[in-house]
CSV table of N, CA and C in Angstrom, one decimal:
chain,number,residue,atom,x,y,z
L,1079,UNK,N,0.6,-1.3,-0.1
L,1079,UNK,CA,0.1,0.0,0.2
L,1079,UNK,C,0.8,1.2,-0.1
L,1080,UNK,N,0.3,2.3,-0.9
L,1080,UNK,CA,1.3,3.1,-0.8
L,1080,UNK,C,-0.1,4.6,-0.8
L,1081,UNK,N,0.7,5.9,0.1
L,1081,UNK,CA,-0.2,6.7,0.3
L,1081,UNK,C,-0.1,8.0,-0.6
L,1082,UNK,N,-1.0,8.0,-1.5
L,1082,UNK,CA,-0.9,9.2,-2.8
L,1082,UNK,C,-1.9,10.5,-2.5
L,1083,UNK,N,-1.3,11.4,-3.4
L,1083,UNK,CA,-2.3,12.8,-3.2
L,1083,UNK,C,-3.2,12.5,-4.2
L,1084,UNK,N,-5.0,12.8,-3.7
L,1084,UNK,CA,-5.8,12.9,-4.6
L,1084,UNK,C,-5.9,11.6,-5.0
L,1085,UNK,N,-6.9,12.2,-6.3
L,1085,UNK,CA,-7.7,10.8,-6.7
L,1085,UNK,C,-6.5,9.9,-7.8
L,1086,UNK,N,-7.0,8.6,-8.3
L,1086,UNK,CA,-6.0,8.4,-9.0
L,1086,UNK,C,-6.3,8.8,-10.5
L,1087,UNK,N,-4.9,8.4,-11.2
L,1087,UNK,CA,-4.6,9.2,-12.7
L,1087,UNK,C,-5.5,8.5,-13.4
L,1088,UNK,N,-5.7,7.1,-13.4
L,1088,UNK,CA,-6.2,6.5,-14.3
L,1088,UNK,C,-8.0,5.7,-13.4
L,1089,UNK,N,-8.9,6.3,-13.7
L,1089,UNK,CA,-10.2,5.4,-13.2
L,1089,UNK,C,-10.9,4.5,-13.9
L,1090,UNK,N,-9.8,4.1,-15.0
L,1090,UNK,CA,-10.8,2.8,-15.6
L,1090,UNK,C,-10.9,1.6,-14.8
L,1091,UNK,N,-11.7,1.2,-14.8
L,1091,UNK,CA,-11.8,-0.5,-13.7
L,1091,UNK,C,-12.4,0.1,-12.4
L,1092,UNK,N,-12.6,1.6,-11.8
L,1092,UNK,CA,-13.3,1.9,-10.9
L,1092,UNK,C,-14.8,2.0,-11.0
L,1093,UNK,N,-15.3,1.9,-9.6
L,1093,UNK,CA,-16.7,1.9,-9.8
L,1093,UNK,C,-17.0,3.4,-10.1
L,1094,UNK,N,-18.4,3.5,-10.4
L,1094,UNK,CA,-18.7,4.9,-10.6
L,1094,UNK,C,-18.9,5.7,-9.1
L,1095,UNK,N,-19.5,4.9,-8.2
L,1095,UNK,CA,-19.7,5.2,-7.0
L,1095,UNK,C,-18.5,6.2,-6.3
L,1096,UNK,N,-17.2,4.9,-6.8
L,1096,UNK,CA,-16.2,6.0,-6.3
L,1096,UNK,C,-15.4,7.4,-7.0
L,1097,UNK,N,-15.8,7.3,-7.9
L,1097,UNK,CA,-15.6,8.4,-9.2
L,1097,UNK,C,-16.0,9.4,-8.8
L,1098,UNK,N,-17.6,9.3,-8.5
L,1098,UNK,CA,-18.3,10.2,-8.0
L,1098,UNK,C,-17.7,10.8,-6.7
L,1099,UNK,N,-17.4,10.4,-5.7
L,1099,UNK,CA,-16.4,10.8,-4.5
L,1099,UNK,C,-15.5,11.6,-5.1
L,1100,UNK,N,-14.5,11.4,-5.8
L,1100,UNK,CA,-13.4,12.1,-5.8
L,1100,UNK,C,-14.1,13.2,-6.8
L,1101,UNK,N,-14.9,13.0,-7.7
L,1101,UNK,CA,-15.5,14.4,-8.6
L,1101,UNK,C,-15.7,15.7,-7.7
L,1102,UNK,N,-16.5,15.0,-6.6
L,1102,UNK,CA,-17.1,16.2,-5.6
L,1102,UNK,C,-16.2,16.6,-4.9
L,1103,UNK,N,-15.0,15.9,-4.0
L,1103,UNK,CA,-14.3,16.3,-3.3
L,1103,UNK,C,-13.2,17.3,-4.0
L,1104,UNK,N,-12.8,17.0,-5.4
L,1104,UNK,CA,-12.2,18.0,-6.2
L,1104,UNK,C,-13.0,19.3,-6.6
L,1105,UNK,N,-14.1,19.0,-6.8
L,1105,UNK,CA,-15.1,20.0,-7.0
L,1105,UNK,C,-15.6,21.2,-5.6
L,1106,UNK,N,-15.4,20.6,-4.7
L,1106,UNK,CA,-15.4,21.5,-3.3
L,1106,UNK,C,-14.0,22.0,-2.5
L,1107,UNK,N,-12.5,21.3,-4.0
L,1107,UNK,CA,-11.5,22.1,-3.4
L,1107,UNK,C,-10.9,21.4,-2.1
L,1108,UNK,N,-11.5,20.2,-1.8
L,1108,UNK,CA,-11.1,19.4,-0.9
L,1108,UNK,C,-9.7,18.5,-1.0
L,1109,UNK,N,-8.7,19.0,-0.2
L,1109,UNK,CA,-7.4,17.8,-0.1
L,1109,UNK,C,-7.7,16.5,0.4
L,1110,UNK,N,-7.3,15.7,-0.5
L,1110,UNK,CA,-7.1,14.3,0.4
L,1110,UNK,C,-6.3,13.4,-0.1
L,1111,UNK,N,-5.8,12.4,0.5
L,1111,UNK,CA,-4.7,11.5,0.9
L,1111,UNK,C,-5.7,9.9,0.2
L,1112,UNK,N,-4.8,9.1,-0.3
L,1112,UNK,CA,-5.8,7.9,-0.9
L,1112,UNK,C,-4.5,6.8,-0.9
L,1113,UNK,N,-5.1,5.7,-0.3
L,1113,UNK,CA,-4.7,4.4,-0.7
L,1113,UNK,C,-5.4,3.4,-1.0
L,1114,UNK,N,-4.7,2.4,-2.3
L,1114,UNK,CA,-5.4,1.5,-2.4
L,1114,UNK,C,-5.4,0.2,-2.1
L,1115,UNK,N,-6.0,-0.9,-2.0
L,1115,UNK,CA,-5.9,-2.0,-0.9
L,1115,UNK,C,-6.4,-3.4,-1.1
L,1116,UNK,N,-6.5,-4.2,-0.9
L,1116,UNK,CA,-7.5,-5.5,-0.9
L,1116,UNK,C,-8.9,-5.3,0.0
L,1117,UNK,N,-9.9,-6.4,-0.1
L,1117,UNK,CA,-10.5,-5.4,0.6
L,1117,UNK,C,-10.2,-5.5,2.2
L,1118,UNK,N,-10.8,-4.3,2.8
L,1118,UNK,CA,-10.4,-4.8,4.3
L,1118,UNK,C,-11.3,-5.6,4.9
L,1119,UNK,N,-11.4,-6.2,5.3
L,1119,UNK,CA,-12.4,-7.5,6.0
L,1119,UNK,C,-11.5,-7.9,7.4
L,1120,UNK,N,-10.6,-7.5,7.7
L,1120,UNK,CA,-10.4,-8.1,8.7
L,1120,UNK,C,-9.7,-6.7,9.7
L,1121,UNK,N,-9.6,-7.2,10.9
L,1121,UNK,CA,-8.7,-5.7,12.0
L,1121,UNK,C,-7.4,-6.1,11.5
L,1122,UNK,N,-6.7,-7.0,11.0
L,1122,UNK,CA,-5.5,-6.6,10.6
L,1122,UNK,C,-5.1,-5.9,9.5
L,1123,UNK,N,-5.9,-5.9,8.5
L,1123,UNK,CA,-6.3,-5.4,7.5
L,1123,UNK,C,-6.4,-3.8,7.7
L,1124,UNK,N,-7.1,-4.0,8.5
L,1124,UNK,CA,-7.8,-2.4,9.0
L,1124,UNK,C,-6.5,-1.7,9.7
L,1125,UNK,N,-5.6,-2.4,10.4
L,1125,UNK,CA,-4.5,-2.2,11.2
L,1125,UNK,C,-3.8,-1.3,10.0
L,1126,UNK,N,-3.8,-1.8,9.2
L,1126,UNK,CA,-2.1,-1.9,8.0
L,1126,UNK,C,-2.7,-0.6,7.1
L,1127,UNK,N,-3.9,-0.5,7.3
L,1127,UNK,CA,-4.5,0.5,6.3
L,1127,UNK,C,-4.3,2.2,7.3
L,1128,UNK,N,-4.5,1.7,8.3
L,1128,UNK,CA,-4.6,2.9,9.0
L,1128,UNK,C,-2.8,3.1,9.5
L,1129,UNK,N,-1.9,2.3,9.4
L,1129,UNK,CA,-0.6,2.5,9.5
L,1129,UNK,C,-0.2,3.5,8.3
L,1130,UNK,N,-0.6,3.2,7.4
L,1130,UNK,CA,-0.4,3.9,5.9
L,1130,UNK,C,-0.8,5.2,6.2
L,1131,UNK,N,-2.1,5.4,6.3
L,1131,UNK,CA,-3.1,6.8,6.3
L,1131,UNK,C,-2.4,7.2,7.6
L,1132,UNK,N,-1.9,6.9,8.3
L,1132,UNK,CA,-1.3,7.6,9.5
L,1132,UNK,C,-2.7,8.6,10.2
L,1133,UNK,N,-4.1,7.6,10.1
L,1133,UNK,CA,-5.0,8.2,11.1
L,1133,UNK,C,-5.7,6.9,11.3
L,1134,UNK,N,-6.7,6.7,12.3
L,1134,UNK,CA,-7.6,5.6,12.7
L,1134,UNK,C,-9.0,5.7,11.7
L,1135,UNK,N,-9.1,5.0,11.0
L,1135,UNK,CA,-10.6,4.9,10.2
L,1135,UNK,C,-11.5,5.0,11.1
L,1136,UNK,N,-12.5,5.9,10.7
L,1136,UNK,CA,-13.6,5.9,11.7
L,1136,UNK,C,-14.4,4.1,11.5
L,1137,UNK,N,-15.5,4.0,12.3
L,1137,UNK,CA,-16.5,2.4,12.2
L,1137,UNK,C,-17.1,3.4,12.1
L,1138,UNK,N,-18.0,2.9,11.1
L,1138,UNK,CA,-19.2,4.0,10.7
L,1138,UNK,C,-20.4,2.4,10.7
L,1139,UNK,N,-21.5,2.9,11.2
L,1139,UNK,CA,-22.2,1.6,11.7
L,1139,UNK,C,-23.7,2.4,11.2
L,1140,UNK,N,-24.3,1.6,10.6
L,1140,UNK,CA,-25.6,2.0,9.6
L,1140,UNK,C,-26.7,1.6,10.3
L,1141,UNK,N,-27.8,2.6,10.8
L,1141,UNK,CA,-28.6,1.9,12.0
L,1141,UNK,C,-30.1,2.3,11.7
L,1142,UNK,N,-30.9,1.8,12.5
L,1142,UNK,CA,-32.4,2.1,11.6
L,1142,UNK,C,-33.2,2.1,13.6
L,1143,UNK,N,-34.3,2.9,13.0
L,1143,UNK,CA,-35.3,2.2,14.7
L,1143,UNK,C,-35.9,1.3,14.1
L,1144,UNK,N,-36.8,0.3,15.2
L,1144,UNK,CA,-37.6,-0.5,15.0
L,1144,UNK,C,-38.6,-0.7,14.1
L,1145,UNK,N,-39.0,0.2,13.5
L,1145,UNK,CA,-40.1,0.4,12.5
L,1145,UNK,C,-39.6,0.8,11.1
L,1146,UNK,N,-38.2,0.9,11.4
L,1146,UNK,CA,-37.3,1.4,9.6
L,1146,UNK,C,-38.0,2.3,9.2
L,1147,UNK,N,-38.6,3.5,10.0
L,1147,UNK,CA,-38.5,4.8,9.2
L,1147,UNK,C,-37.7,6.0,9.5
L,1148,UNK,N,-36.7,6.0,10.6
L,1148,UNK,CA,-36.0,6.5,10.9
L,1148,UNK,C,-34.1,5.5,10.6
L,1149,UNK,N,-33.4,6.4,9.9
L,1149,UNK,CA,-31.9,6.2,9.6
L,1149,UNK,C,-31.0,6.7,9.9
L,1150,UNK,N,-29.9,6.4,10.2
L,1150,UNK,CA,-28.8,7.0,11.1
L,1150,UNK,C,-27.5,6.6,10.7
L,1151,UNK,N,-26.4,6.9,10.3
L,1151,UNK,CA,-25.2,6.8,10.0
L,1151,UNK,C,-24.2,7.4,11.6
L,1152,UNK,N,-23.6,6.2,11.8
L,1152,UNK,CA,-22.9,6.6,13.1
L,1152,UNK,C,-21.3,6.6,12.4
L,1153,UNK,N,-20.7,7.6,12.9
L,1153,UNK,CA,-19.3,7.8,13.0
L,1153,UNK,C,-18.6,7.5,14.4
L,1154,UNK,N,-17.9,7.0,14.7
L,1154,UNK,CA,-17.3,6.7,16.1
L,1154,UNK,C,-15.8,5.8,15.8
L,1155,UNK,N,-15.1,6.3,16.9
L,1155,UNK,CA,-13.6,5.7,16.7
L,1155,UNK,C,-13.7,4.1,16.8
L,1156,UNK,N,-13.2,3.5,16.2
L,1156,UNK,CA,-12.8,2.0,15.7
L,1156,UNK,C,-13.0,1.2,17.0
L,1157,UNK,N,-12.0,2.0,18.1
L,1157,UNK,CA,-11.7,1.1,19.3
L,1157,UNK,C,-12.9,1.0,20.2
L,1158,UNK,N,-13.7,1.9,20.1
L,1158,UNK,CA,-14.9,2.3,21.1
L,1158,UNK,C,-16.1,1.1,21.0
L,1159,UNK,N,-16.5,0.0,21.7
L,1159,UNK,CA,-17.6,-0.5,21.9
L,1159,UNK,C,-18.6,0.2,21.5
L,1160,UNK,N,-19.7,-0.7,21.0
L,1160,UNK,CA,-21.2,0.2,20.7
L,1160,UNK,C,-22.1,-0.6,21.5
L,1161,UNK,N,-23.0,0.3,22.2
L,1161,UNK,CA,-24.3,-0.2,22.8
L,1161,UNK,C,-25.2,0.5,22.4
L,1162,UNK,N,-26.0,-0.1,21.8
L,1162,UNK,CA,-27.4,0.6,21.6
L,1162,UNK,C,-27.9,1.8,22.3
L,1163,UNK,N,-28.1,1.1,23.7
L,1163,UNK,CA,-29.3,1.9,24.7
L,1163,UNK,C,-28.3,3.4,24.9
L,1164,UNK,N,-26.7,3.3,24.6
L,1164,UNK,CA,-26.0,4.7,24.9
L,1164,UNK,C,-26.5,5.8,23.9
L,1165,UNK,N,-26.8,5.3,22.7
L,1165,UNK,CA,-26.9,6.2,21.8
L,1165,UNK,C,-28.6,6.6,21.7
L,1166,UNK,N,-29.7,5.6,22.0
L,1166,UNK,CA,-30.7,6.0,21.8
L,1166,UNK,C,-31.1,6.8,22.7
L,1167,UNK,N,-30.7,6.9,23.9
L,1167,UNK,CA,-31.2,7.8,24.8
L,1167,UNK,C,-31.3,9.3,24.6
L,1168,UNK,N,-30.0,9.4,23.8
L,1168,UNK,CA,-29.1,10.6,23.4
L,1168,UNK,C,-29.8,11.1,22.1
L,1169,UNK,N,-30.3,10.4,21.3
L,1169,UNK,CA,-31.4,10.8,20.2
L,1169,UNK,C,-32.7,10.7,20.2
L,1170,UNK,N,-33.3,9.9,21.4
L,1170,UNK,CA,-34.5,10.0,21.4
L,1170,UNK,C,-35.2,9.1,20.9
L,1171,UNK,N,-34.4,7.9,20.2
L,1171,UNK,CA,-35.3,7.0,19.5
L,1171,UNK,C,-35.3,5.5,20.0
L,1172,UNK,N,-36.3,5.1,20.3
L,1172,UNK,CA,-36.5,3.7,21.2
L,1172,UNK,C,-35.9,2.9,20.3
L,1173,UNK,N,-34.9,1.8,20.8
L,1173,UNK,CA,-34.3,0.2,20.0
L,1173,UNK,C,-34.2,0.6,18.7
L,1174,UNK,N,-33.0,1.1,18.6
L,1174,UNK,CA,-31.9,0.8,17.1
L,1174,UNK,C,-31.5,-0.4,16.9
L,1175,UNK,N,-31.8,-0.6,15.7
L,1175,UNK,CA,-30.9,-1.8,15.0
L,1175,UNK,C,-30.1,-1.4,14.4
L,1176,UNK,N,-29.3,-2.8,13.5
L,1176,UNK,CA,-28.5,-2.5,12.2
L,1176,UNK,C,-29.4,-2.1,10.9
L,1177,UNK,N,-29.6,-1.6,10.5
L,1177,UNK,CA,-30.2,-1.4,9.2
L,1177,UNK,C,-29.8,-2.2,8.2
L,1178,UNK,N,-30.8,-2.9,7.4
L,1178,UNK,CA,-30.7,-3.8,6.2
L,1178,UNK,C,-29.8,-2.9,5.2
L,1179,UNK,N,-29.0,-3.8,4.4
L,1179,UNK,CA,-28.0,-3.7,3.5
L,1179,UNK,C,-28.8,-3.0,2.2
L,1180,UNK,N,-30.1,-3.5,2.2
L,1180,UNK,CA,-31.1,-3.0,1.0
L,1180,UNK,C,-31.3,-1.5,1.1
L,1181,UNK,N,-31.5,-0.8,2.4
L,1181,UNK,CA,-31.4,0.4,2.6
L,1181,UNK,C,-30.3,1.2,2.6
L,1182,UNK,N,-29.2,0.4,3.1
L,1182,UNK,CA,-27.7,1.1,2.8
L,1182,UNK,C,-27.3,1.6,1.0
L,1183,UNK,N,-28.1,0.7,0.5
L,1183,UNK,CA,-28.0,0.6,-1.2
L,1183,UNK,C,-28.7,1.8,-1.8
L,1184,UNK,N,-29.8,1.5,-1.4
L,1184,UNK,CA,-31.2,2.5,-1.3
L,1184,UNK,C,-30.8,4.2,-1.4
L,1185,UNK,N,-30.6,4.2,-0.4
L,1185,UNK,CA,-29.6,5.5,0.6
L,1185,UNK,C,-28.7,6.4,-0.2
L,1186,UNK,N,-28.0,5.3,0.5
L,1186,UNK,CA,-26.1,5.9,0.3
L,1186,UNK,C,-25.6,5.4,-0.9
L,1187,UNK,N,-26.0,4.6,-1.6
L,1187,UNK,CA,-25.3,3.8,-2.6
L,1187,UNK,C,-24.0,3.2,-2.4
L,1188,UNK,N,-24.2,2.2,-0.8
L,1188,UNK,CA,-22.8,1.9,-0.9
L,1188,UNK,C,-23.0,0.4,-0.2
L,1189,UNK,N,-22.3,-0.5,-0.4
L,1189,UNK,CA,-22.8,-2.0,0.0
L,1189,UNK,C,-22.1,-2.1,1.4
L,1190,UNK,N,-22.5,-3.3,2.3
L,1190,UNK,CA,-21.9,-3.5,3.1
L,1190,UNK,C,-20.1,-3.9,3.4
L,1191,UNK,N,-19.5,-2.9,4.4
L,1191,UNK,CA,-18.1,-3.0,4.4
L,1191,UNK,C,-17.3,-1.9,4.2
L,1192,UNK,N,-18.6,-0.9,3.0
L,1192,UNK,CA,-17.9,0.2,2.6
L,1192,UNK,C,-18.7,1.4,3.2
L,1193,UNK,N,-19.5,1.2,3.9
L,1193,UNK,CA,-20.2,2.5,4.9
L,1193,UNK,C,-19.3,3.7,5.1
L,1194,UNK,N,-19.7,4.6,4.6
L,1194,UNK,CA,-18.8,5.8,4.7
L,1194,UNK,C,-19.5,7.2,4.7
L,1195,UNK,N,-19.1,8.2,5.7
L,1195,UNK,CA,-19.8,9.2,5.7
L,1195,UNK,C,-20.0,9.9,4.1
L,1196,UNK,N,-19.0,9.7,3.2
L,1196,UNK,CA,-19.0,10.2,1.8
L,1196,UNK,C,-20.5,9.5,0.9
L,1197,UNK,N,-20.8,8.4,1.9
L,1197,UNK,CA,-22.2,8.1,1.0
L,1197,UNK,C,-23.4,9.0,1.4
L,1198,UNK,N,-23.2,9.8,2.3
L,1198,UNK,CA,-24.1,10.8,2.3
L,1198,UNK,C,-24.6,11.7,1.2
L,1199,UNK,N,-23.1,11.8,0.2
L,1199,UNK,CA,-23.6,12.4,-0.8
L,1199,UNK,C,-25.0,11.8,-2.2
L,1200,UNK,N,-24.8,10.8,-1.8
L,1200,UNK,CA,-26.1,10.1,-2.4
L,1200,UNK,C,-27.3,10.2,-2.0
L,1201,UNK,N,-27.0,10.7,-0.7
L,1201,UNK,CA,-28.8,10.6,-0.2
L,1201,UNK,C,-29.6,12.1,-0.2
L,1202,UNK,N,-30.1,11.9,-1.4
L,1202,UNK,CA,-30.8,13.0,-2.1
L,1202,UNK,C,-31.9,13.5,-1.2
L,1203,UNK,N,-32.7,12.6,-0.9
L,1203,UNK,CA,-33.9,12.5,0.2
L,1203,UNK,C,-33.9,13.3,1.3
L,1204,UNK,N,-32.8,12.6,1.7
L,1204,UNK,CA,-32.2,13.2,3.3
L,1204,UNK,C,-32.9,12.5,4.2
L,1205,UNK,N,-32.5,10.9,3.8
L,1205,UNK,CA,-33.2,9.9,4.8
L,1205,UNK,C,-32.5,9.5,6.2
L,1206,UNK,N,-31.2,9.6,5.8
L,1206,UNK,CA,-30.2,9.3,6.7
L,1206,UNK,C,-29.7,10.3,7.6
L,1207,UNK,N,-29.6,10.5,9.1
L,1207,UNK,CA,-29.3,11.2,9.7
L,1207,UNK,C,-28.0,10.9,10.3
L,1208,UNK,N,-27.1,12.0,10.2
L,1208,UNK,CA,-25.4,12.0,10.7
L,1208,UNK,C,-25.3,12.0,12.0
L,1209,UNK,N,-24.9,10.8,12.7
L,1209,UNK,CA,-24.7,10.8,14.0
L,1209,UNK,C,-23.0,11.0,14.2
L,1210,UNK,N,-22.2,11.9,15.0
L,1210,UNK,CA,-20.4,11.6,15.2
L,1210,UNK,C,-20.5,11.6,16.3
L,1211,UNK,N,-19.9,11.0,16.9
L,1211,UNK,CA,-19.1,10.4,18.5
L,1211,UNK,C,-18.3,11.6,18.5
L,1212,UNK,N,-18.5,12.8,19.7
L,1212,UNK,CA,-17.5,14.0,19.5
L,1212,UNK,C,-16.1,13.6,19.1
L,1213,UNK,N,-15.6,12.1,20.1
L,1213,UNK,CA,-14.0,11.8,19.9
L,1213,UNK,C,-13.6,11.9,18.4
L,1214,UNK,N,-14.3,11.6,17.4
L,1214,UNK,CA,-14.1,11.5,16.2
L,1214,UNK,C,-13.5,13.2,15.7
L,1215,UNK,N,-14.4,14.1,16.2
L,1215,UNK,CA,-14.2,15.5,15.9
L,1215,UNK,C,-12.8,16.1,16.4
L,1216,UNK,N,-12.3,15.6,17.4
L,1216,UNK,CA,-11.1,15.7,18.3
L,1216,UNK,C,-9.5,15.6,17.6
L,1217,UNK,N,-9.7,14.5,16.1
L,1217,UNK,CA,-8.4,14.6,15.6
L,1217,UNK,C,-8.5,15.7,14.3
L,1218,UNK,N,-7.4,15.9,13.7
L,1218,UNK,CA,-7.2,16.6,12.8
L,1218,UNK,C,-7.7,16.1,11.5
L,1219,UNK,N,-8.1,14.4,11.5
L,1219,UNK,CA,-8.2,14.0,10.2
L,1219,UNK,C,-8.9,13.1,10.7
L,1220,UNK,N,-9.7,13.0,9.6
L,1220,UNK,CA,-10.8,11.5,9.4
L,1220,UNK,C,-10.3,10.3,8.2
L,1221,UNK,N,-10.5,9.2,8.5
L,1221,UNK,CA,-10.3,8.2,7.7
L,1221,UNK,C,-11.9,7.9,7.5
L,1222,UNK,N,-11.7,7.7,6.1
L,1222,UNK,CA,-12.9,7.1,5.4
L,1222,UNK,C,-12.9,6.6,4.0
L,1223,UNK,N,-13.7,5.4,3.5
L,1223,UNK,CA,-13.8,4.6,2.3
L,1223,UNK,C,-14.3,5.8,1.2
L,1224,UNK,N,-13.9,5.6,0.3
L,1224,UNK,CA,-14.6,6.4,-1.0
L,1224,UNK,C,-16.3,5.4,-1.6
L,1225,UNK,N,-16.9,5.0,-0.8
L,1225,UNK,CA,-17.9,4.7,-1.1
L,1225,UNK,C,-18.0,2.9,-1.9
L,1226,UNK,N,-16.1,2.6,-1.3
L,1226,UNK,CA,-15.9,1.2,-1.9
L,1226,UNK,C,-14.7,0.7,-0.8
L,1227,UNK,N,-15.0,-0.6,-0.7
L,1227,UNK,CA,-13.7,-0.8,0.5
L,1227,UNK,C,-12.3,-1.4,0.2
L,1228,UNK,N,-12.0,-0.7,-1.1
L,1228,UNK,CA,-11.0,-1.3,-1.6
L,1228,UNK,C,-10.0,0.1,-1.9
L,1229,UNK,N,-10.3,1.2,-1.0
L,1229,UNK,CA,-9.6,2.3,-1.2
L,1229,UNK,C,-9.8,3.1,0.6
L,1230,UNK,N,-8.9,3.9,0.7
L,1230,UNK,CA,-9.1,4.7,1.9
L,1230,UNK,C,-8.6,6.2,1.8
L,1231,UNK,N,-9.2,6.7,2.4
L,1231,UNK,CA,-9.2,8.4,1.9
L,1231,UNK,C,-8.8,8.9,3.8
L,1232,UNK,N,-7.6,10.0,3.8
L,1232,UNK,CA,-7.5,10.9,5.0
L,1232,UNK,C,-7.6,12.2,4.4
L,1233,UNK,N,-8.9,12.6,5.3
L,1233,UNK,CA,-9.3,13.8,4.9
L,1233,UNK,C,-9.2,14.9,6.1
L,1234,UNK,N,-9.0,16.2,5.9
L,1234,UNK,CA,-9.0,17.1,7.2
L,1234,UNK,C,-10.5,17.2,8.0
L,1235,UNK,N,-10.5,16.7,9.0
L,1235,UNK,CA,-11.9,16.8,9.7
L,1235,UNK,C,-12.5,18.2,9.5
L,1236,UNK,N,-12.1,19.6,9.4
L,1236,UNK,CA,-12.2,20.5,9.4
L,1236,UNK,C,-12.8,20.5,7.6
L,1237,UNK,N,-12.5,20.1,6.8
L,1237,UNK,CA,-12.9,20.0,5.3
L,1237,UNK,C,-14.5,19.3,5.2
L,1238,UNK,N,-14.6,18.0,6.5
L,1238,UNK,CA,-15.4,17.0,6.3
L,1238,UNK,C,-16.8,18.4,6.8
L,1239,UNK,N,-16.1,18.8,7.9
L,1239,UNK,CA,-17.4,19.5,8.5
L,1239,UNK,C,-17.8,20.7,8.2
L,1240,UNK,N,-16.8,21.4,7.3
L,1240,UNK,CA,-16.9,22.8,6.9
L,1240,UNK,C,-17.4,23.0,4.8
L,1241,UNK,N,-16.9,22.0,4.5
L,1241,UNK,CA,-16.9,21.9,3.3
L,1241,UNK,C,-18.2,20.7,3.0
L,1242,UNK,N,-17.5,19.3,3.1
L,1242,UNK,CA,-18.4,18.4,2.6
L,1242,UNK,C,-19.4,18.3,2.8
L,1243,UNK,N,-20.0,18.6,4.2
L,1243,UNK,CA,-21.4,17.9,4.5
L,1243,UNK,C,-22.3,19.2,4.6
L,1244,UNK,N,-22.0,20.4,4.3
L,1244,UNK,CA,-22.9,21.8,4.0
L,1244,UNK,C,-23.2,21.2,2.3
L,1245,UNK,N,-22.2,21.1,1.5
L,1245,UNK,CA,-22.5,20.5,0.2
L,1245,UNK,C,-23.4,19.6,0.0
L,1246,UNK,N,-23.5,18.6,0.9
L,1246,UNK,CA,-24.4,17.5,0.2
L,1246,UNK,C,-25.4,17.4,1.5
L,1247,UNK,N,-25.7,18.7,2.1
L,1247,UNK,CA,-26.7,19.3,2.7
L,1247,UNK,C,-27.2,18.5,3.9
L,1248,UNK,N,-26.4,17.9,4.5
L,1248,UNK,CA,-26.5,17.4,6.1
L,1248,UNK,C,-25.7,17.7,7.1
L,1249,UNK,N,-26.4,18.2,8.2
L,1249,UNK,CA,-25.5,18.5,9.3
L,1249,UNK,C,-25.6,17.5,10.6
L,1250,UNK,N,-24.2,17.3,11.0
L,1250,UNK,CA,-24.3,16.1,12.1
L,1250,UNK,C,-24.9,16.6,13.6
L,1251,UNK,N,-25.3,15.1,14.4
L,1251,UNK,CA,-25.7,15.5,15.5
L,1251,UNK,C,-24.4,14.5,16.3
L,1252,UNK,N,-23.9,15.8,17.4
L,1252,UNK,CA,-22.8,15.2,18.2
L,1252,UNK,C,-23.0,14.4,19.0
L,1253,UNK,N,-23.2,13.3,19.5
L,1253,UNK,CA,-23.0,12.5,20.3
L,1253,UNK,C,-21.8,11.9,21.2
L,1254,UNK,N,-22.1,11.6,22.4
L,1254,UNK,CA,-20.8,11.1,23.4
L,1254,UNK,C,-21.4,9.8,23.8
L,1255,UNK,N,-20.1,8.6,23.3
L,1255,UNK,CA,-20.5,7.7,23.6
L,1255,UNK,C,-19.4,7.2,24.6
L,1256,UNK,N,-19.5,6.2,25.6
L,1256,UNK,CA,-18.9,5.8,26.8
L,1256,UNK,C,-18.1,4.6,26.1
L,1257,UNK,N,-16.4,4.4,26.3
L,1257,UNK,CA,-15.9,3.3,26.5
L,1257,UNK,C,-16.2,2.4,27.2
L,1258,UNK,N,-16.8,2.6,28.1
L,1258,UNK,CA,-17.6,1.0,29.0
L,1258,UNK,C,-18.9,0.7,28.6
L,1259,UNK,N,-18.7,-0.6,28.6
L,1259,UNK,CA,-20.1,-1.4,27.8
L,1259,UNK,C,-20.5,-1.8,29.3
L,1260,UNK,N,-21.5,-0.8,30.1
L,1260,UNK,CA,-22.5,-1.6,31.3
L,1260,UNK,C,-23.2,-1.9,30.7
């Protein structure tokens, strides 16, 4: 794996959903670093990617309420445990669970394993609410996928908050999740 600046020079063979991310970031003047890799489906693979990016990739969870009428994308530190009760109280939603992959594809144009804040660019109907653990905001950079799990990006946190999210019409709700799993 190698860390490169910006989009690939040759995008042939890459999925349209990935290329659209590069197009949007470039149009917004957002600088980013990128690394390409095999599909990251183990903690060892993720740790190797983190070392190349020199940032921890966020854990991104796609959640919904019991009725499947409210959808949430939660960004949190990868090493933090997740308990739905800690989040449910903060957002006033009873019983959260993982949303089905059909909703992930419908709203974010992302497949499981590639969930990322970048998918919000495809949420035209604004069905997904963005939740960010406050600890994610303490870092200078955010690591995420460009809507595919075979590349990873390093983007300034401020650029995600001040340029990307306003451009895609999503405002985050900041939450605070504990490290303990009471």
